[in-house]
Amino acid sequence: MDTLNRIKELERLIIQAKKSYYSFTDDTDEQQLTDAEFDLLEEELRQLDPNNVVLRQVGYEDTLNSITNKIKVTHTIPMLSMDKVKKKEDLLSWFNNKIDSGLITDYQLVVEPKVDGVSGDLLYSNTKFQYAATRGNGRIGLKIDTNLIKNTIKSTIPIKGSEIHIRGEFYIPKSYNLKKERDDYEPLRNLCAGALKRKEPIEINKYIEFIPYNIIGTDITFDKEIEKLELLRKTKYPDIQYFITKDITHVWEYFEEYEKSLRNKWSFESDGLVVVFNSINTQKIIVQEFGDTDHHHKYAIAIKPKSVGAWSTIRDVEFNVSRNGRIVPVAIMYPVQIGSVMVSRATLNNMSFVKENNIQLYDKVFCNRTNDVIPDIVKVIHTTKSKEVTIEKCPSCGTKLVEKGVDYICPNHLNCPAQIVNKFLHWFTSNDIKHIGPSSIDKLIHGGNFSSLWQLYAMNQNDLMCVIEKYCNISKDTDTMKEFIRLFEKSKDQTEQDIIGKYGIPTIGIKMLKKMNIYTLNDLIKYKDLSYMSSDVAVEKNICIWLNQDPRNFDDLFSLIKYIDPKKKVDKNIKKKLFCITGALDNLSRNDAIKEIENKYPNYEYSNTVTKDVSILYIGNDATNTSKYKTAVKYNIPIIEYKSI
Ligand SMILES: [Zn+2]
């Protein structure tokens, strides 16, 4: 569910951003993203759902090309972004990696604030201002109408040269927050991005500042990075404060100081620090020896602060329906940046959570990101507009909801479209069928009018490809389709127990079935006996509830097994060998490693802890200090390096 929510959120943010590019509306309510944020969103969506239709519509450059009322500017020297670190050890390894090459003699570093604004390039010719442009995607940006920044721009600078590019950040100073009683918590950076795209200036345009950090000219050369910063002082734009050191540990101390107090003292919002080698010669050596990636200069790095959460306003509450009918309220907020991620949705868990915390529509809320995907709301302030959140009917099928424990449930388990989509998704995910993403599954189900998984398995391969081609817009001869079909066919090659475990009965997975000695539907059906309703074992009770809440639950699973017709049988006589894993594995998650081992040795089963019953301990890097390792040594359990399998 989390991934699907994030995909929906990304789609919404990207579509909105594209719209605002096309229209250049003067609607102040419209949320504006910076180009760099736009890039990040597309990249994240590409990773979660590579075939998402939003990505196929138009890319960034197409979007730029379709804009006719703004002039495009090519950056002959691209405006690259920087690699980022968050931890001390990553900073040290970035530095040591350069020093260990033995090629660098001058390793003085310059540390400066990373201003959180909108990157831009100003062109001056023979001291006179020509135009300003946005960073765009680093290679192509858009010209900014000069009347939008007429209070910002210095019309002349005392630096000669036929083509002088001054690069820096447009930003709105923090003092703007004090001047205005602001109703929402839209970040200043986004207000600035919006103000730079308008047709006509409004009041906020008066507040835009520009702080330069780089200068490139046809006739000027530098020996040191700080010479650039010193020369830029002459322009009378605000200056960047910097700090010089040869000791990388001082850089980290400075960063700690930054997190504690420095960032609050600066007049602009900042997003960490930038560290760059001072010697231009050193920079050149690094480019020669380490290369430049498409996006990053390797002689500079950004240190990003830990995420601290952010304020926003709840604009709407959306209700999602899980595969088992649970209603999950989600707060839709003004997009805010938390850490390095732009979010506009926060989970409200369930209706009890909403009531207990008295969360209302139009509340001001403080969000924290505790897991990787969706933030939590941790503080709530009511506003005059605040309105109670209520729900009575399922948003997907309109059935009256029933209260069960902390949850509201849609009881229409077999025909509720949202529950069907999420059941399919759960099955596809459990079977590693990743090549058709959530948005395509959604279209397949709605377009093809599917209500049960077995319907897919009842079709022949060609018919299945036809419906996918028709509704998901994926051609038969593409690799995506071939890979989908391969994995779909593979999903038929499993035991009845696997199918039951992956089907999605609440709290019942394959592990649990093994523990309960449930191998087939015959083993499962005995829990239909109502005496299990009062069982002390929660899983027995869960199966009993599931079987009795609607007889069609069982019929549906029965049909799935009938059409898959599993040939593979569990050999009940083979005693399972338990294995455990400890230490870090290169490029492999723990779960992938477990799958790899279990696929290779079908009678192996993963154990979370090392006990006397464990037969093998696999170890990765730095495993010898772990308690699992020590226990294995104590019990004389064979220890094998994971690499060797
Ligand atoms: Zn429903």
XYZ file of C-alpha atoms and ligand atoms in Angstrom:
646
model
C 0.000 0.000 0.000
C 2.779 2.401 0.867
C 4.371 2.095 -2.539
C 1.087 2.547 -4.347
C 0.382 5.652 -2.306
C 3.781 7.084 -3.091
C 3.295 6.379 -6.798
C -0.052 8.173 -6.749
C 1.572 11.057 -4.965
C 4.435 11.270 -7.452
C 2.032 11.146 -10.388
C 0.060 13.982 -8.891
C 3.132 16.106 -8.182
C 4.608 15.571 -11.642
C 1.377 16.275 -13.499
C 0.866 19.393 -11.427
C 4.415 20.570 -12.079
C 4.059 19.994 -15.807
C 0.773 21.859 -15.878
C 2.309 24.836 -14.182
C 5.076 24.817 -16.790
C 2.609 24.922 -19.630
C 0.274 27.487 -18.270
C 2.491 29.862 -16.313
C -0.592 30.662 -14.356
C -0.740 33.570 -12.029
C -2.731 31.480 -9.621
C -1.019 31.987 -6.289
C -2.492 28.766 -4.935
C -0.555 26.712 -7.400
C 2.389 24.876 -5.918
C 5.610 25.486 -7.818
C 8.478 23.037 -7.923
C 12.052 23.854 -8.777
C 13.637 22.109 -11.751
C 15.868 20.042 -9.492
C 12.858 18.858 -7.505
C 11.088 17.973 -10.730
C 14.079 15.838 -11.809
C 14.084 14.051 -8.461
C 10.383 13.230 -8.629
C 10.664 11.760 -12.109
C 13.667 9.702 -11.068
C 11.871 8.321 -8.024
C 8.776 7.422 -10.035
C 10.952 5.737 -12.665
C 12.398 3.504 -9.973
C 9.065 2.588 -8.391
C 7.056 2.159 -11.560
C 9.227 2.260 -14.695
C 6.330 2.013 -17.129
C 4.158 4.611 -15.483
C 2.198 6.436 -18.123
C 3.017 9.815 -16.571
C 6.672 9.214 -17.436
C 5.836 8.277 -20.978
C 3.741 11.356 -21.615
C 6.512 13.929 -21.805
C 10.005 14.172 -20.410
C 11.538 17.292 -18.996
C 13.097 18.471 -22.246
C 9.897 17.838 -24.190
C 8.116 19.886 -21.589
C 10.614 22.679 -22.118
C 10.308 22.413 -25.887
C 6.563 22.699 -25.767
C 6.787 26.019 -23.965
C 6.536 28.742 -26.517
C 6.092 31.833 -24.418
C 9.487 31.532 -22.697
C 12.895 31.549 -24.343
C 15.162 28.550 -23.877
C 18.782 29.079 -22.938
C 21.516 26.498 -23.475
C 24.143 26.438 -20.740
C 27.344 25.927 -22.723
C 29.052 24.975 -19.486
C 26.389 22.773 -17.844
C 25.129 23.637 -14.379
C 25.822 20.335 -12.670
C 24.412 19.298 -9.335
C 26.454 17.741 -6.551
C 26.771 14.380 -4.909
C 25.391 14.345 -1.372
C 26.433 12.772 1.917
C 24.659 12.639 5.252
C 27.144 10.729 7.390
C 30.592 11.586 8.649
C 32.138 8.379 7.317
C 30.807 9.103 3.824
C 32.345 12.566 3.917
C 35.674 11.115 5.062
C 35.676 8.493 2.358
C 34.916 11.102 -0.333
C 37.968 13.065 0.876
C 40.334 10.156 1.549
C 39.534 8.599 -1.777
C 40.975 11.708 -3.490
C 43.965 12.035 -1.154
C 44.880 8.333 -1.355
C 45.346 8.678 -5.093
C 48.625 10.442 -4.246
C 48.093 12.939 -7.048
C 46.907 15.832 -4.948
C 49.326 18.071 -3.110
C 47.016 20.980 -2.300
C 44.024 19.665 -0.431
C 42.696 22.776 1.199
C 38.900 22.788 1.336
C 36.365 25.599 1.117
C 33.114 25.124 3.027
C 30.104 27.285 2.227
C 26.354 27.226 2.841
C 24.109 25.458 0.367
C 21.457 28.110 -0.157
C 18.021 26.552 -0.534
C 16.633 28.480 -3.467
C 16.285 28.307 -7.224
C 19.549 27.990 -9.168
C 20.113 30.526 -11.880
C 22.644 32.019 -14.267
C 23.044 35.769 -14.917
C 24.772 36.905 -18.088
C 26.719 40.181 -18.105
C 28.447 41.615 -21.133
C 30.976 44.446 -20.777
C 29.688 45.093 -17.236
C 26.029 45.310 -18.352
C 23.274 42.880 -17.388
C 21.881 40.907 -20.346
C 19.513 38.275 -19.012
C 18.869 35.714 -16.266
C 18.012 32.060 -16.816
C 16.927 29.145 -14.656
C 19.092 26.054 -14.280
C 16.496 23.880 -16.010
C 17.890 20.379 -16.293
C 21.456 21.705 -16.125
C 21.890 21.880 -19.889
C 18.842 23.873 -20.957
C 17.046 26.426 -18.831
C 14.465 29.131 -19.402
C 14.952 32.867 -19.553
C 13.443 34.711 -16.592
C 11.451 37.824 -17.496
C 13.525 40.725 -16.238
C 10.520 42.605 -14.873
C 10.001 39.741 -12.397
C 13.418 40.387 -10.846
C 13.910 44.085 -11.384
C 14.486 44.673 -7.652
C 16.919 41.776 -7.527
C 19.263 42.411 -10.418
C 22.225 44.798 -10.413
C 22.187 46.377 -13.852
C 25.965 46.726 -13.937
C 28.878 45.027 -12.211
C 32.493 46.231 -12.104
C 33.791 43.100 -13.832
C 34.893 43.437 -17.437
C 34.566 40.771 -20.107
C 32.380 40.146 -23.109
C 30.609 37.167 -21.555
C 30.490 36.883 -17.777
C 28.207 34.241 -16.280
C 27.350 34.639 -12.621
C 25.800 31.587 -11.074
C 23.980 31.400 -7.793
C 20.623 30.986 -6.106
C 17.502 33.086 -6.259
C 15.840 33.002 -2.858
C 13.321 34.718 -0.637
C 14.864 35.712 2.721
C 13.523 34.206 5.931
C 12.427 37.672 7.060
C 9.558 37.348 4.563
C 7.909 34.909 6.972
C 7.836 37.623 9.642
C 6.500 40.300 7.317
C 3.607 38.143 6.200
C 1.102 36.359 8.361
C 1.283 33.319 6.184
C -1.678 31.022 6.071
C 0.057 27.945 4.810
C 3.519 26.538 5.077
C 4.603 26.505 1.508
C 8.419 26.537 1.574
C 10.088 29.814 0.593
C 11.978 28.005 -2.148
C 8.723 27.033 -3.825
C 7.284 30.518 -3.458
C 10.426 31.780 -5.162
C 10.178 29.233 -8.000
C 6.571 30.302 -8.549
C 7.414 33.997 -8.505
C 10.104 33.496 -11.169
C 7.649 31.882 -13.583
C 4.863 34.422 -13.444
C 3.696 36.570 -16.330
C 3.546 39.722 -14.233
C 5.321 40.471 -10.953
C 3.322 40.488 -7.723
C 4.305 41.747 -4.315
C 6.489 38.766 -3.467
C 8.754 39.426 -6.466
C 10.081 42.493 -4.610
C 11.608 40.225 -1.983
C 13.581 37.940 -4.302
C 17.347 38.055 -3.705
C 20.221 36.513 -5.628
C 23.339 35.153 -3.951
C 26.205 34.260 -6.319
C 28.710 31.437 -5.743
C 30.375 30.951 -9.097
C 31.673 33.106 -11.912
C 32.676 31.956 -15.370
C 34.128 34.352 -17.914
C 35.801 34.056 -21.248
C 38.764 36.154 -20.182
C 39.128 35.423 -16.469
C 41.028 32.607 -14.802
C 41.440 31.689 -11.157
C 43.924 29.713 -9.082
C 41.650 29.297 -6.074
C 37.935 28.795 -5.517
C 37.922 31.600 -2.938
C 39.245 34.075 -5.516
C 35.909 33.657 -7.259
C 34.023 34.365 -4.039
C 36.198 37.406 -3.359
C 35.694 38.779 -6.865
C 31.945 38.233 -6.533
C 31.914 40.566 -3.516
C 32.516 43.429 -5.937
C 29.170 42.770 -7.595
C 27.330 44.028 -4.474
C 25.089 40.976 -4.483
C 24.828 39.351 -1.020
C 28.017 37.388 -0.275
C 28.566 33.799 0.603
C 30.347 33.296 3.927
C 32.980 30.625 3.673
C 35.399 28.727 5.858
C 38.757 27.201 4.830
C 40.521 24.192 6.301
C 42.909 21.398 5.403
C 41.419 19.072 7.976
C 38.326 17.149 6.917
C 37.342 16.522 10.554
C 37.057 20.302 10.996
C 34.552 20.289 8.175
C 32.390 17.855 10.092
C 32.685 19.919 13.278
C 31.596 22.961 11.298
C 28.646 20.973 9.985
C 27.619 20.047 13.534
C 27.801 23.722 14.418
C 25.683 24.417 11.357
C 22.985 21.986 12.454
C 23.014 23.337 16.005
C 22.953 27.080 15.419
C 24.531 28.459 12.247
C 21.633 27.641 9.988
C 19.293 29.662 12.183
C 21.527 32.716 11.995
C 21.650 32.987 8.230
C 19.130 35.223 6.477
C 18.337 32.547 3.887
C 17.023 29.009 4.179
C 19.806 26.485 3.662
C 19.975 22.835 2.806
C 23.344 21.851 4.261
C 26.876 22.805 3.306
C 28.966 22.597 0.166
C 32.559 21.361 0.412
C 34.908 21.984 -2.509
C 38.662 21.716 -3.084
C 40.072 25.239 -3.064
C 42.820 24.764 -5.626
C 41.528 24.989 -9.194
C 44.477 22.824 -10.210
C 43.371 20.156 -7.724
C 39.866 20.376 -9.183
C 41.291 19.770 -12.657
C 43.319 16.770 -11.478
C 40.201 15.270 -9.903
C 38.218 15.735 -13.110
C 41.022 14.053 -15.087
C 41.572 11.194 -12.672
C 38.073 10.515 -11.397
C 36.029 11.770 -14.327
C 32.794 13.686 -14.117
C 29.559 11.819 -14.005
C 26.700 13.253 -16.007
C 25.371 15.070 -13.031
C 28.157 15.636 -10.547
C 31.531 17.266 -10.167
C 33.583 14.964 -8.017
C 35.705 17.743 -6.538
C 32.708 19.107 -4.633
C 30.187 17.487 -2.334
C 27.137 18.591 -0.359
C 26.532 17.613 3.263
C 22.814 17.379 3.870
C 21.243 17.843 7.301
C 19.136 15.138 8.909
C 15.490 15.596 8.189
C 13.724 17.547 10.877
C 10.202 17.439 9.577
C 8.168 20.324 8.242
C 4.899 22.193 8.673
C 2.117 22.015 6.156
C -1.658 22.315 5.911
C -4.144 19.490 5.328
C -5.999 20.408 2.140
C -8.004 17.233 1.801
C -8.368 13.773 3.305
C -8.386 10.829 0.949
C -9.581 7.369 1.958
C -7.796 4.313 0.622
C -9.264 0.837 0.839
C -6.845 -1.999 1.610
C -7.126 -5.465 0.056
C -9.040 -6.610 3.107
C -11.380 -3.639 3.131
C -9.682 -1.528 5.829
C -10.225 2.187 5.317
C -6.921 4.066 5.528
C -7.279 7.851 5.742
C -4.485 9.827 4.076
C -3.922 13.553 4.568
C -3.302 15.511 1.357
C -1.114 18.504 2.155
C 0.666 21.349 0.448
C 3.866 19.673 -0.800
C 6.746 20.083 1.632
C 10.355 19.039 1.537
C 11.308 16.688 4.362
C 14.972 15.789 4.145
C 15.635 15.218 0.473
C 12.128 14.130 -0.417
C 9.107 16.124 -1.491
C 5.925 14.842 0.114
C 2.306 15.870 -0.098
C 0.603 12.968 1.671
C 0.776 11.711 5.227
C -0.806 8.555 6.546
C -3.453 8.963 9.225
C -3.379 5.189 9.931
C -7.057 4.615 10.736
C -10.175 6.479 11.810
C -9.437 5.905 15.511
C -6.109 7.682 15.045
C -7.902 10.614 13.413
C -10.396 10.857 16.275
C -7.925 10.342 19.116
C -5.594 13.024 17.785
C -8.477 15.266 16.801
C -7.084 15.734 13.293
C -9.272 17.919 11.107
C -9.386 19.163 7.550
C -7.466 22.489 7.110
C -5.396 21.886 10.251
C -1.794 23.023 10.312
C 0.282 19.914 10.870
C 3.905 19.052 11.545
C 5.147 15.998 9.624
C 8.057 13.705 10.344
C 9.373 10.991 8.121
C 9.863 7.907 10.252
C 9.780 5.253 7.566
C 10.988 5.470 4.013
C 7.847 6.336 2.217
C 5.053 8.141 3.962
C 5.432 10.707 6.727
C 3.584 10.787 10.019
C 1.753 13.740 11.415
C 3.110 14.513 14.869
C 1.643 17.907 15.771
C -1.696 19.452 14.956
C -2.965 23.027 15.226
C -6.569 23.831 14.369
C -7.306 26.856 12.198
C -10.532 28.819 11.824
C -11.307 26.768 8.702
C -10.796 23.385 10.426
C -13.529 20.837 9.780
C -14.165 17.393 11.211
C -13.186 14.373 9.097
C -16.023 11.894 8.601
C -16.749 8.916 6.385
C -19.755 6.600 6.172
C -19.548 4.846 2.832
C -16.736 3.057 1.007
C -15.150 5.592 -1.384
C -14.651 2.857 -3.955
C -17.973 0.992 -4.008
C -20.352 3.051 -1.850
C -21.118 0.235 0.609
C -21.928 1.370 4.159
C -18.838 0.917 6.330
C -18.781 -1.127 9.527
C -16.607 -0.447 12.576
C -14.242 -3.225 13.654
C -11.745 -2.460 16.409
C -9.742 0.602 15.396
C -10.792 0.266 11.765
C -13.664 1.091 9.491
C -14.184 -1.765 7.043
C -15.857 -2.024 3.648
C -17.672 -5.382 3.926
C -18.067 -5.758 0.150
C -14.924 -7.882 -0.022
C -15.476 -9.557 -3.380
C -16.862 -6.764 -5.529
C -15.271 -3.612 -4.144
C -12.985 -2.378 -6.985
C -10.341 -0.966 -4.629
C -10.071 -4.248 -2.743
C -9.760 -6.166 -6.002
C -6.950 -3.934 -7.261
C -5.059 -4.320 -4.006
C -5.560 -8.099 -3.972
C -4.046 -8.318 -7.447
C -1.216 -6.061 -6.382
C -0.497 -8.170 -3.328
C -0.400 -11.329 -5.426
C 1.852 -9.786 -8.077
C 4.234 -8.419 -5.463
C 4.385 -11.721 -3.559
C 5.229 -13.481 -6.813
C 7.881 -10.924 -7.796
C 5.944 -9.969 -10.906
C 7.314 -6.462 -11.078
C 7.208 -5.704 -14.757
C 3.685 -4.412 -14.745
C 3.400 -1.668 -12.177
C 0.487 -0.702 -9.949
C -0.942 1.853 -12.374
C -1.100 -0.765 -15.145
C -2.731 -3.326 -12.866
C -5.340 -0.752 -12.018
C -6.120 -0.189 -15.708
C -6.119 -3.901 -16.469
C -8.692 -4.626 -13.785
C -10.970 -1.742 -14.632
C -10.638 -2.082 -18.397
C -10.906 -5.860 -18.519
C -13.569 -5.915 -15.812
C -11.680 -8.508 -13.770
C -12.784 -9.314 -10.258
C -10.697 -12.368 -9.362
C -7.133 -13.476 -9.853
C -8.184 -16.845 -11.207
C -9.651 -15.115 -14.268
C -6.114 -14.303 -15.424
C -5.038 -17.921 -14.965
C -8.091 -19.203 -16.815
C -7.005 -17.391 -19.993
C -4.622 -18.720 -22.583
C -1.359 -16.858 -22.998
C -2.338 -15.066 -26.186
C -5.634 -13.771 -24.782
C -3.845 -12.566 -21.680
C -1.313 -10.666 -23.788
C -4.148 -9.145 -25.806
C -5.942 -7.705 -22.776
C -2.695 -6.358 -21.351
C -1.863 -4.765 -24.679
C -5.326 -3.263 -24.899
C -5.713 -1.879 -21.391
C -2.157 -1.323 -20.168
C -0.849 0.019 -23.454
C 2.110 -2.393 -23.483
C 2.813 -3.964 -26.877
C 3.102 -7.716 -27.212
C 6.593 -7.646 -28.664
C 8.168 -5.503 -25.929
C 10.613 -6.792 -23.339
C 8.224 -5.633 -20.632
C 5.524 -7.955 -21.946
C 7.944 -10.871 -22.391
C 9.248 -10.463 -18.876
C 5.729 -10.225 -17.487
C 4.666 -13.419 -19.260
C 7.792 -15.235 -18.101
C 7.157 -14.319 -14.459
C 3.441 -15.002 -14.777
C 4.177 -18.502 -16.104
C 6.693 -18.993 -13.324
C 4.006 -18.161 -10.771
C 2.192 -21.346 -11.865
C 5.120 -23.450 -10.774
C 4.524 -23.517 -7.057
C 2.911 -25.625 -4.383
C -0.637 -25.307 -3.154
C 0.823 -24.124 0.131
C 2.709 -21.306 -1.638
C -0.472 -20.172 -3.360
C -2.461 -20.093 -0.112
C 0.375 -18.226 1.597
C 0.658 -15.586 -1.109
C -3.073 -15.137 -1.635
C -3.369 -12.528 1.087
C -5.461 -13.997 3.898
C -4.928 -11.499 6.748
C -1.791 -12.346 8.805
C -1.311 -15.688 6.986
C 1.936 -16.139 5.052
C 3.833 -19.207 3.889
C 5.878 -19.354 7.079
C 2.758 -19.422 9.195
C 1.219 -22.173 7.048
C 4.347 -24.288 7.501
C 4.224 -23.771 11.220
C 0.560 -24.788 11.310
C 1.116 -27.760 8.966
C -1.357 -26.395 6.427
C -0.375 -27.768 3.018
C -3.629 -27.751 1.075
C -7.109 -26.266 1.022
C -8.286 -29.381 2.848
C -5.994 -28.516 5.726
C -7.245 -24.934 5.663
C -10.980 -25.580 5.556
C -11.054 -27.298 8.935
C -10.647 -23.846 10.536
C -14.113 -22.989 9.284
C -15.407 -24.671 12.440
C -16.838 -21.850 14.549
C -15.097 -23.159 17.667
C -11.908 -21.531 16.311
C -13.572 -18.138 16.779
C -12.682 -18.409 20.443
C -9.215 -19.871 19.831
C -6.355 -18.389 21.842
C -4.154 -18.667 18.772
C -4.697 -15.439 16.825
C -3.923 -16.927 13.409
C -6.449 -19.758 13.865
C -9.046 -17.173 14.722
C -8.058 -15.039 11.708
C -8.495 -17.948 9.300
C -11.838 -18.778 10.910
C -13.050 -15.182 10.508
C -11.871 -15.042 6.922
C -13.594 -18.314 5.974
C -16.854 -17.377 7.654
C -17.205 -13.719 6.759
C -18.110 -14.660 3.184
C -18.198 -18.195 1.726
C -17.008 -16.771 -1.588
C -13.601 -16.019 -0.020
C -12.852 -19.724 -0.040
C -14.435 -20.289 -3.465
C -12.225 -17.603 -4.969
C -9.036 -19.145 -3.596
C -10.311 -22.577 -4.641
C -10.732 -21.381 -8.241
C -7.276 -19.846 -8.271
C -5.742 -23.146 -7.219
C -7.897 -25.040 -9.701
C -6.712 -22.913 -12.644
C -3.076 -22.800 -11.596
C -3.296 -26.557 -11.019
C -0.085 -26.831 -8.999
C 1.995 -29.873 -9.911
C 4.693 -29.104 -7.413
C 4.124 -30.888 -4.125
C 5.517 -30.221 -0.704
C 7.385 -33.293 0.441
C 6.195 -33.523 4.007
C 8.835 -36.092 4.902
C 11.856 -33.951 4.142
C 13.080 -32.353 7.295
C 13.774 -28.683 6.761
C 17.287 -27.435 7.356
C 17.380 -24.090 9.122
C 19.878 -21.418 8.105
C 20.627 -17.946 9.377
C 22.518 -14.934 7.965
C 24.645 -12.286 9.664
C 26.879 -9.409 8.522
C 26.496 -7.008 5.606
C 26.095 -8.458 2.111
C 27.522 -6.624 -0.895
C 24.827 -5.183 -3.151
C 22.209 -7.556 -1.823
C 19.439 -7.051 0.677
C 18.929 -9.608 3.419
C 15.581 -10.612 1.912
C 17.066 -11.157 -1.537
C 19.793 -13.315 -0.031
C 17.204 -15.424 1.795
C 15.240 -15.880 -1.422
C 18.397 -16.801 -3.296
C 19.320 -19.491 -0.783
C 15.787 -20.867 -0.505
C 15.500 -21.045 -4.293
C 18.791 -22.847 -4.580
C 18.109 -25.311 -1.774
C 14.353 -26.006 -1.566
C 14.635 -27.783 1.777
C 16.384 -24.840 3.455
C 14.395 -22.501 5.609
C 15.451 -19.163 7.057
C 15.609 -18.695 10.796
C 15.779 -15.245 12.327
C 17.965 -16.296 15.235
C 20.781 -18.781 15.781
C 19.679 -21.679 17.961
C 20.991 -25.247 18.332
C 18.567 -26.313 15.578
C 20.208 -24.094 12.959
C 22.348 -26.100 10.500
C 24.281 -23.327 8.731
C 25.201 -19.716 9.394
C 25.968 -17.666 6.279
C 28.187 -14.654 6.912
C 28.766 -11.420 5.022
C 31.227 -8.645 5.869
C 32.200 -7.746 9.444
C 30.258 -10.666 10.832
C 32.697 -11.904 13.463
C 31.562 -9.445 16.112
C 27.887 -10.264 15.841
C 26.110 -12.252 18.519
C 24.803 -14.653 15.860
C 28.381 -15.468 14.899
C 29.420 -16.019 18.498
C 26.432 -18.264 19.174
C 27.199 -20.306 16.061
C 30.781 -20.807 17.248
C 29.508 -21.851 20.665
C 27.203 -24.526 19.218
C 29.730 -25.652 16.568
C 27.365 -24.684 13.776
C 29.068 -24.676 10.344
C 29.844 -21.121 9.170
C 30.020 -20.412 5.450
C 30.885 -17.199 3.646
C 27.856 -16.048 1.719
C 29.978 -15.289 -1.364
C 30.771 -18.964 -1.810
C 27.252 -20.104 -2.588
Zn -15.819 -0.909 -1.016
